[in-house]
CSV table of C-alpha atoms and ligand atoms in Angstrom, one decimal:
chain,number,residue,atom,x,y,z
A,1,MET,CA,-97.8,-124.0,143.0
A,2,GLU,CA,-99.9,-123.8,146.1
A,3,LYS,CA,-98.7,-122.1,149.3
A,4,SER,CA,-98.8,-125.5,151.1
A,5,GLU,CA,-96.7,-127.2,148.6
A,6,PHE,CA,-94.3,-124.2,148.3
A,7,LYS,CA,-93.7,-124.5,152.1
A,8,LYS,CA,-93.4,-128.2,152.0
A,9,CYS,CA,-90.6,-127.8,149.4
A,10,LEU,CA,-88.9,-125.3,151.6
A,11,GLN,CA,-89.0,-127.6,154.5
A,12,ILE,CA,-87.4,-130.4,152.6
A,13,ILE,CA,-84.7,-128.1,151.1
A,14,ASP,CA,-83.9,-126.9,154.6
A,15,LYS,CA,-83.6,-130.5,155.8
A,16,ILE,CA,-81.2,-131.6,153.0
A,17,GLU,CA,-79.2,-128.4,153.1
A,18,ALA,CA,-76.7,-129.9,155.6
A,19,TRP,CA,-76.0,-132.8,153.4
A,20,ASN,CA,-73.1,-131.5,151.2
A,21,LEU,CA,-75.0,-131.6,148.0
A,22,THR,CA,-73.8,-130.2,144.6
A,23,LYS,CA,-75.8,-128.9,141.8
A,24,ASP,CA,-75.8,-132.3,140.3
A,25,THR,CA,-77.1,-134.1,143.4
A,26,PHE,CA,-79.5,-131.6,144.6
A,27,PHE,CA,-82.6,-132.5,142.6
A,28,ASP,CA,-82.2,-136.3,142.9
A,29,THR,CA,-81.8,-136.0,146.7
A,30,PHE,CA,-84.7,-133.5,146.9
A,31,PHE,CA,-87.1,-135.9,145.1
A,32,HIS,CA,-85.8,-139.0,147.1
A,33,GLN,CA,-86.6,-137.2,150.3
A,34,ALA,CA,-89.9,-136.0,149.1
A,35,GLU,CA,-90.9,-139.5,148.2
A,36,ALA,CA,-89.8,-140.7,151.6
A,37,GLU,CA,-92.2,-138.2,153.1
A,38,SER,CA,-95.0,-139.2,150.7
A,39,PHE,CA,-94.9,-135.8,149.0
A,40,LEU,CA,-95.5,-136.0,145.4
A,41,LEU,CA,-94.6,-133.1,143.2
A,42,ASP,CA,-94.2,-132.4,139.5
A,43,GLN,CA,-90.5,-132.0,138.5
A,44,ASP,CA,-91.1,-129.1,136.2
A,45,MET,CA,-93.0,-127.3,138.8
A,46,PHE,CA,-90.1,-127.7,141.2
A,47,SER,CA,-87.5,-126.6,138.7
A,48,GLU,CA,-89.6,-123.6,138.0
A,49,MET,CA,-89.8,-122.7,141.7
A,50,ILE,CA,-85.9,-123.1,142.1
A,51,HIS,CA,-85.4,-121.0,139.0
A,52,HIS,CA,-87.5,-118.1,140.5
A,53,LEU,CA,-85.8,-118.5,144.1
A,54,ILE,CA,-82.3,-118.2,142.4
A,55,GLU,CA,-83.5,-115.2,140.4
A,56,SER,CA,-84.9,-113.4,143.4
A,57,ASN,CA,-81.8,-114.0,145.6
A,58,ASN,CA,-83.6,-116.6,147.9
A,59,PHE,CA,-81.6,-119.6,147.0
A,60,ILE,CA,-77.8,-119.2,147.0
A,61,GLN,CA,-75.5,-122.0,145.6
A,62,PHE,CA,-72.1,-122.3,146.9
A,63,ASP,CA,-69.2,-124.8,145.9
A,64,ASN,CA,-70.4,-127.7,148.0
A,65,THR,CA,-73.8,-126.6,149.4
A,66,PHE,CA,-76.6,-124.2,149.0
A,67,ASP,CA,-78.8,-122.0,151.3
A,68,LEU,CA,-82.2,-120.6,151.6
A,69,SER,CA,-82.6,-116.9,152.4
A,70,GLU,CA,-83.5,-116.2,156.0
A,71,PRO,CA,-87.0,-114.8,155.2
A,72,LEU,CA,-87.9,-118.1,153.5
A,73,TYR,CA,-86.4,-120.2,156.3
A,74,ILE,CA,-88.7,-118.4,158.7
A,75,PHE,CA,-91.8,-118.4,156.2
A,76,SER,CA,-91.3,-122.3,156.0
A,77,ARG,CA,-92.0,-122.3,159.8
A,78,THR,CA,-95.0,-120.0,159.8
A,79,GLN,CA,-98.7,-120.8,160.7
A,80,HIS,CA,-101.4,-120.4,158.0
A,81,HIS,CA,-102.7,-116.8,157.9
A,82,SER,CA,-100.4,-115.4,160.6
A,83,LYS,CA,-98.9,-112.1,160.6
A,84,LEU,CA,-95.3,-113.7,160.4
A,85,GLU,CA,-96.3,-115.6,157.3
A,86,ALA,CA,-97.3,-112.5,155.4
A,87,LEU,CA,-94.2,-110.6,156.6
A,88,SER,CA,-91.9,-113.3,155.9
A,89,ILE,CA,-93.0,-113.9,152.3
A,90,PHE,CA,-93.1,-110.1,151.8
A,91,GLU,CA,-89.5,-109.9,152.8
A,92,ALA,CA,-88.4,-112.9,150.6
A,93,MET,CA,-90.1,-111.2,147.6
A,94,ILE,CA,-88.2,-108.0,148.1
A,95,GLN,CA,-84.9,-109.7,148.1
A,96,HIS,CA,-85.3,-109.0,144.5
A,97,PRO,CA,-84.4,-105.3,143.8
A,98,ASP,CA,-87.2,-104.7,141.3
A,99,TYR,CA,-89.9,-105.9,143.9
A,100,TYR,CA,-88.2,-103.9,146.5
A,101,SER,CA,-88.6,-100.5,144.6
A,102,TYR,CA,-92.2,-101.5,143.5
A,103,CYS,CA,-93.2,-102.0,147.1
A,104,ASN,CA,-91.3,-99.0,148.5
A,105,ASN,CA,-93.2,-96.8,145.9
A,106,HIS,CA,-96.6,-98.5,146.4
A,107,LEU,CA,-96.8,-99.3,150.1
A,108,SER,CA,-99.8,-97.1,150.8
A,109,GLY,CA,-101.4,-97.0,147.3
A,110,GLU,CA,-103.1,-99.4,145.0
A,111,ILE,CA,-101.3,-102.6,144.1
A,112,ASP,CA,-101.1,-104.3,140.7
A,113,LEU,CA,-100.8,-107.9,141.6
A,114,SER,CA,-99.3,-108.9,138.1
A,115,SER,CA,-96.2,-106.8,139.3
A,116,PHE,CA,-95.2,-109.7,141.6
A,117,GLY,CA,-94.6,-112.3,138.9
A,118,TYR,CA,-94.0,-115.8,140.2
A,119,PHE,CA,-94.6,-114.7,143.9
A,120,LYS,CA,-98.2,-113.6,143.2
A,121,ASN,CA,-100.1,-116.8,143.9
A,122,ILE,CA,-98.2,-117.3,147.3
A,123,LEU,CA,-98.6,-113.7,148.4
A,124,VAL,CA,-102.4,-113.7,147.7
A,125,SER,CA,-102.9,-116.8,149.8
A,126,THR,CA,-101.5,-114.9,153.0
A,127,ASN,CA,-103.0,-112.0,154.7
A,128,LEU,CA,-100.7,-109.4,153.1
A,129,PHE,CA,-103.2,-107.7,151.0
A,130,THR,CA,-106.8,-106.5,151.5
A,131,ASN,CA,-109.3,-106.0,148.7
A,132,GLN,CA,-111.4,-102.8,148.7
A,133,ASN,CA,-114.0,-102.5,145.9
A,134,ASP,CA,-112.0,-104.7,143.7
A,135,ARG,CA,-108.9,-102.8,144.2
A,136,MET,CA,-105.8,-104.3,146.1
A,137,PHE,CA,-103.9,-102.7,148.9
A,138,PHE,CA,-101.2,-103.8,151.5
A,139,ASN,CA,-103.1,-104.8,154.7
A,140,PRO,CA,-103.3,-101.6,156.7
A,141,ASP,CA,-102.6,-103.4,159.9
A,142,TYR,CA,-99.1,-104.4,158.6
A,143,LEU,CA,-98.0,-101.2,157.0
A,144,ASP,CA,-95.8,-100.2,160.1
A,145,ASP,CA,-94.1,-103.5,160.0
A,146,LEU,CA,-93.6,-103.5,156.2
A,147,THR,CA,-92.0,-100.0,156.6
A,148,TRP,CA,-89.7,-101.5,159.2
A,149,ILE,CA,-88.7,-104.4,156.9
A,150,LEU,CA,-88.0,-102.0,154.0
A,151,LYS,CA,-85.8,-99.8,156.2
A,152,ASP,CA,-83.8,-102.7,157.6
A,153,LYS,CA,-83.3,-104.1,154.1
A,154,LYS,CA,-82.0,-100.6,153.0
A,155,GLU,CA,-79.6,-100.6,156.0
A,156,GLY,CA,-78.0,-103.8,154.5
A,157,TYR,CA,-79.5,-106.4,157.0
A,158,ASN,CA,-79.9,-109.7,155.4
A,159,CYS,CA,-82.8,-110.4,157.7
A,160,SER,CA,-84.8,-107.6,159.2
A,161,TYR,CA,-85.4,-107.2,163.0
A,162,ALA,CA,-89.0,-107.2,162.3
A,163,LEU,CA,-88.9,-110.9,161.2
A,164,LYS,CA,-86.3,-111.8,163.9
A,165,THR,CA,-88.6,-110.2,166.5
A,166,TYR,CA,-91.9,-111.8,165.3
A,167,TYR,CA,-90.1,-115.1,164.9
A,168,THR,CA,-88.9,-115.0,168.4
A,169,HIS,CA,-92.4,-114.0,169.6
A,170,GLN,CA,-93.9,-117.1,167.8
A,171,LEU,CA,-91.5,-119.5,169.5
A,172,TYR,CA,-91.5,-118.1,172.9
A,173,HIS,CA,-94.5,-115.9,173.9
A,174,LYS,CA,-96.5,-118.9,175.2
A,175,LEU,CA,-93.7,-120.6,177.0
A,176,SER,CA,-93.1,-119.9,180.7
A,177,LEU,CA,-89.4,-120.2,181.1
A,178,GLU,CA,-87.1,-119.1,183.8
A,179,PHE,CA,-84.9,-116.2,182.5
A,180,ARG,CA,-81.7,-114.6,183.6
A,181,ASN,CA,-79.6,-111.5,182.8
A,182,GLU,CA,-82.7,-109.2,183.0
A,183,GLU,CA,-80.6,-106.6,184.7
A,184,LYS,CA,-77.9,-106.6,182.0
A,185,GLU,CA,-77.8,-103.7,179.4
A,186,MET,CA,-79.0,-104.6,175.8
A,187,ILE,CA,-77.2,-103.0,172.9
A,188,SER,CA,-79.0,-100.3,171.2
A,189,PHE,CA,-80.8,-101.9,168.4
A,190,PRO,CA,-82.4,-99.9,165.7
A,191,ASN,CA,-86.2,-99.8,166.4
A,192,LYS,CA,-85.4,-101.1,170.0
A,193,GLU,CA,-88.7,-99.7,171.5
A,194,LYS,CA,-90.7,-101.6,168.6
A,195,MET,CA,-88.9,-104.8,169.2
A,196,LEU,CA,-89.8,-104.6,173.0
A,197,THR,CA,-93.5,-103.9,172.1
A,198,VAL,CA,-93.6,-107.1,170.0
A,199,PHE,CA,-91.6,-109.2,172.3
A,200,PRO,CA,-91.3,-107.6,175.7
A,201,LYS,CA,-89.5,-110.4,177.7
A,202,ILE,CA,-86.0,-109.2,178.7
A,203,GLY,CA,-83.2,-111.7,179.5
A,204,ILE,CA,-82.4,-115.2,178.1
A,205,PRO,CA,-83.5,-118.6,179.2
A,206,VAL,CA,-81.5,-120.2,182.2
A,207,ASP,CA,-81.6,-123.5,180.3
A,208,ARG,CA,-79.4,-122.7,177.1
A,209,ASP,CA,-81.3,-125.8,175.3
A,210,CYS,CA,-84.5,-123.9,175.4
A,211,SER,CA,-83.1,-121.4,172.8
A,212,LYS,CA,-82.0,-124.3,170.4
A,213,GLU,CA,-84.1,-123.1,167.6
A,214,LEU,CA,-82.9,-119.7,167.7
A,215,GLN,CA,-79.3,-120.9,167.8
A,216,ASN,CA,-80.0,-123.0,164.7
A,217,PHE,CA,-81.2,-119.8,163.1
A,218,PHE,CA,-78.1,-117.9,164.2
A,219,LYS,CA,-75.8,-120.6,162.7
A,220,ASP,CA,-77.8,-120.9,159.5
A,221,THR,CA,-77.8,-117.1,159.0
A,222,LEU,CA,-74.1,-116.8,159.6
A,223,LEU,CA,-73.3,-119.7,157.2
A,224,ASN,CA,-75.2,-117.8,154.5
A,225,GLU,CA,-73.8,-114.4,155.2
A,226,PHE,CA,-70.2,-115.7,155.3
A,227,LYS,CA,-70.5,-118.0,152.4
A,228,HIS,CA,-69.8,-121.1,154.4
A,229,GLN,CA,-66.2,-120.2,155.3
A,230,CYS,CA,-64.1,-118.9,158.2
A,231,CYS,CA,-64.0,-115.1,157.6
A,232,ILE,CA,-60.2,-115.0,158.5
A,233,CYS,CA,-58.7,-118.1,156.8
A,234,HIS,CA,-61.4,-119.2,154.4
A,235,ILE,CA,-61.6,-122.8,155.7
A,236,ASN,CA,-64.9,-124.2,154.3
A,237,ILE,CA,-65.5,-127.5,155.9
A,238,VAL,CA,-68.8,-127.1,157.8
A,239,GLN,CA,-67.8,-129.4,160.7
A,240,LEU,CA,-64.8,-127.0,161.3
A,241,LEU,CA,-66.9,-123.9,161.5
A,242,ILE,CA,-68.3,-122.2,164.6
A,243,ALA,CA,-71.1,-119.5,164.8
A,244,SER,CA,-69.1,-117.4,167.1
A,245,HIS,CA,-71.0,-114.8,169.3
A,246,ILE,CA,-69.3,-111.5,169.5
A,247,LYS,CA,-71.1,-110.6,172.8
A,248,PRO,CA,-71.0,-114.0,174.3
A,249,PHE,CA,-74.3,-116.0,174.8
A,250,ARG,CA,-73.7,-115.8,178.6
A,251,ASP,CA,-73.8,-112.1,178.5
A,252,CYS,CA,-76.8,-111.6,176.3
A,253,SER,CA,-79.7,-109.7,177.8
A,254,TYR,CA,-82.4,-110.3,175.2
A,255,LEU,CA,-83.1,-113.4,173.1
A,256,ILE,CA,-82.7,-111.4,169.8
A,257,GLU,CA,-79.0,-110.5,171.0
A,258,ALA,CA,-78.5,-114.3,171.2
A,259,MET,CA,-80.0,-115.2,167.8
A,260,ASP,CA,-78.9,-112.1,165.7
A,261,ASN,CA,-76.2,-112.9,163.1
A,262,ASN,CA,-75.0,-109.3,163.6
A,263,ASN,CA,-73.8,-110.6,166.9
A,264,GLY,CA,-71.7,-113.2,165.3
A,265,LEU,CA,-68.8,-114.1,163.1
A,266,LEU,CA,-68.4,-117.4,161.3
A,267,LEU,CA,-64.9,-118.7,162.3
A,268,CYS,CA,-63.0,-122.0,162.2
A,269,ARG,CA,-62.3,-123.6,165.5
A,270,ASN,CA,-58.9,-122.0,165.9
A,271,HIS,CA,-59.9,-118.4,165.1
A,272,ASP,CA,-63.2,-119.0,167.2
A,273,TYR,CA,-61.0,-119.7,170.3
A,274,LEU,CA,-58.7,-116.7,169.7
A,275,PHE,CA,-61.7,-114.5,169.3
A,276,ASP,CA,-63.7,-115.9,172.2
A,277,GLN,CA,-60.7,-115.6,174.6
A,278,GLY,CA,-60.0,-112.0,173.4
A,279,TYR,CA,-56.6,-112.6,171.7
A,280,ILE,CA,-58.1,-110.9,168.7
A,281,SER,CA,-60.9,-108.4,168.1
A,282,PHE,CA,-61.9,-105.8,165.3
A,283,ASP,CA,-62.2,-102.0,165.4
A,284,ALA,CA,-65.1,-100.0,164.2
A,285,ASP,CA,-63.8,-100.3,160.5
A,286,GLY,CA,-63.4,-104.0,160.8
A,287,GLN,CA,-59.7,-103.9,161.0
A,288,ILE,CA,-58.2,-106.8,163.1
A,289,ILE,CA,-56.7,-105.9,166.6
A,290,ILE,CA,-54.2,-108.6,167.8
A,291,SER,CA,-53.3,-108.9,171.5
A,292,LYS,CA,-49.5,-108.5,172.4
A,293,GLU,CA,-49.6,-112.0,173.9
A,294,ILE,CA,-49.8,-113.6,170.4
A,295,ALA,CA,-48.3,-110.8,168.3
A,296,ASN,CA,-45.0,-112.6,167.7
A,297,ASN,CA,-46.6,-115.7,166.3
A,298,LEU,CA,-48.9,-114.4,163.6
A,299,ASP,CA,-48.0,-117.1,160.9
A,300,ILE,CA,-48.6,-119.9,163.4
A,301,TYR,CA,-52.1,-118.6,164.0
A,302,GLN,CA,-52.7,-117.8,160.3
A,303,LEU,CA,-53.2,-114.1,161.1
A,304,HIS,CA,-52.1,-110.9,159.3
A,305,GLN,CA,-51.8,-107.4,160.8
A,306,ASN,CA,-53.7,-105.8,157.8
A,307,PHE,CA,-56.6,-108.3,157.8
A,308,LYS,CA,-60.0,-106.5,157.7
A,309,LEU,CA,-63.6,-107.7,157.7
A,310,PRO,CA,-65.4,-107.1,154.4
A,311,SER,CA,-67.3,-103.8,154.5
A,312,CYS,CA,-70.5,-105.5,153.7
A,313,VAL,CA,-70.7,-107.2,157.1
A,314,MET,CA,-69.9,-104.1,159.0
A,315,THR,CA,-73.6,-103.2,159.7
A,316,PRO,CA,-74.4,-100.6,162.3
A,317,THR,CA,-75.5,-103.4,164.8
A,318,ARG,CA,-72.5,-105.6,164.3
A,319,LYS,CA,-70.3,-102.4,165.0
A,320,GLU,CA,-72.2,-102.1,168.4
A,321,PHE,CA,-71.4,-105.7,169.3
A,322,LEU,CA,-67.8,-105.4,168.2
A,323,SER,CA,-67.6,-102.4,170.5
A,324,TYR,CA,-68.8,-104.6,173.4
A,325,HIS,CA,-66.2,-107.2,172.5
A,326,ARG,CA,-63.3,-104.6,172.5
A,327,LYS,CA,-64.4,-103.3,175.9
A,328,ASN,CA,-65.2,-106.6,177.7
A,329,LEU,CA,-63.1,-109.4,176.0
A,330,LEU,CA,-60.1,-108.1,174.3
A,331,LYS,CA,-56.7,-108.7,176.1
A,332,GLN,CA,-54.4,-105.9,175.6
B,401,ZN,ZN1,-60.0,-119.6,160.4
């Protein structure tokens, strides 16, 4: 499949993602939408693509919906031959543990393209590699960022800060918007200095609508990370779910704080309100903390004293944001 066709498929998948589709209705709906957009594609070719996306952990199926991985979400929005295009397809490919270890071991050496299986054709039509005397290497200009991506992946982040920063840069570097909160302190991101080199603008836009694309990304990432359910009560009706900021949007001092899933929890409307108003919070181990004001009514609020967030979501950055929440929002 050509890169442009691959991207177009991703864009259509992203569009139909919110339509509550099952495994049975997914293919028909996809081709119906493709036809409506005058995009013709061979069915076997599409089935093969989905097979490889599932195998590489880039397409995840849930009971009543499915999700693309964040790197592919970003890749589908990149410009031809841009740095972000190369970095995002690289990160999508290394969602597969075999490709991760191959890249980790061959970052500065010669590359055997046949090692990348299905992804080979897409990868070679980006700027990810250079050809030196018929030998292939990763593009030396990208090595720093590829290392950054591999490191974040190892830390357990489902989307690296490298991609988030370059994506933010793509969306905002040319816009002259009025910003606020420049004086507020940013949490200590890993590689904070590198982030500021790529996207130096501090603060968030005064007009919240200007960050709509990043807020969509924020919600999409949280839906994926929390498997489309409230992390406390497991309600899974999308319309009842809120992508809840841990450090509130109004307090964010950098666009990446506002769009980073590590600054969020997926909660139902009830639990979002209790969290937002500081009636509940979480300690550094993810153990729930319940304010005295509601401590006598736990059943009504569907809360349990021994509830704990799953350890896989307790990334170092989410711990930082939760620390902010305890200090600034939690009612005693
Ligand atoms: Zn809930």
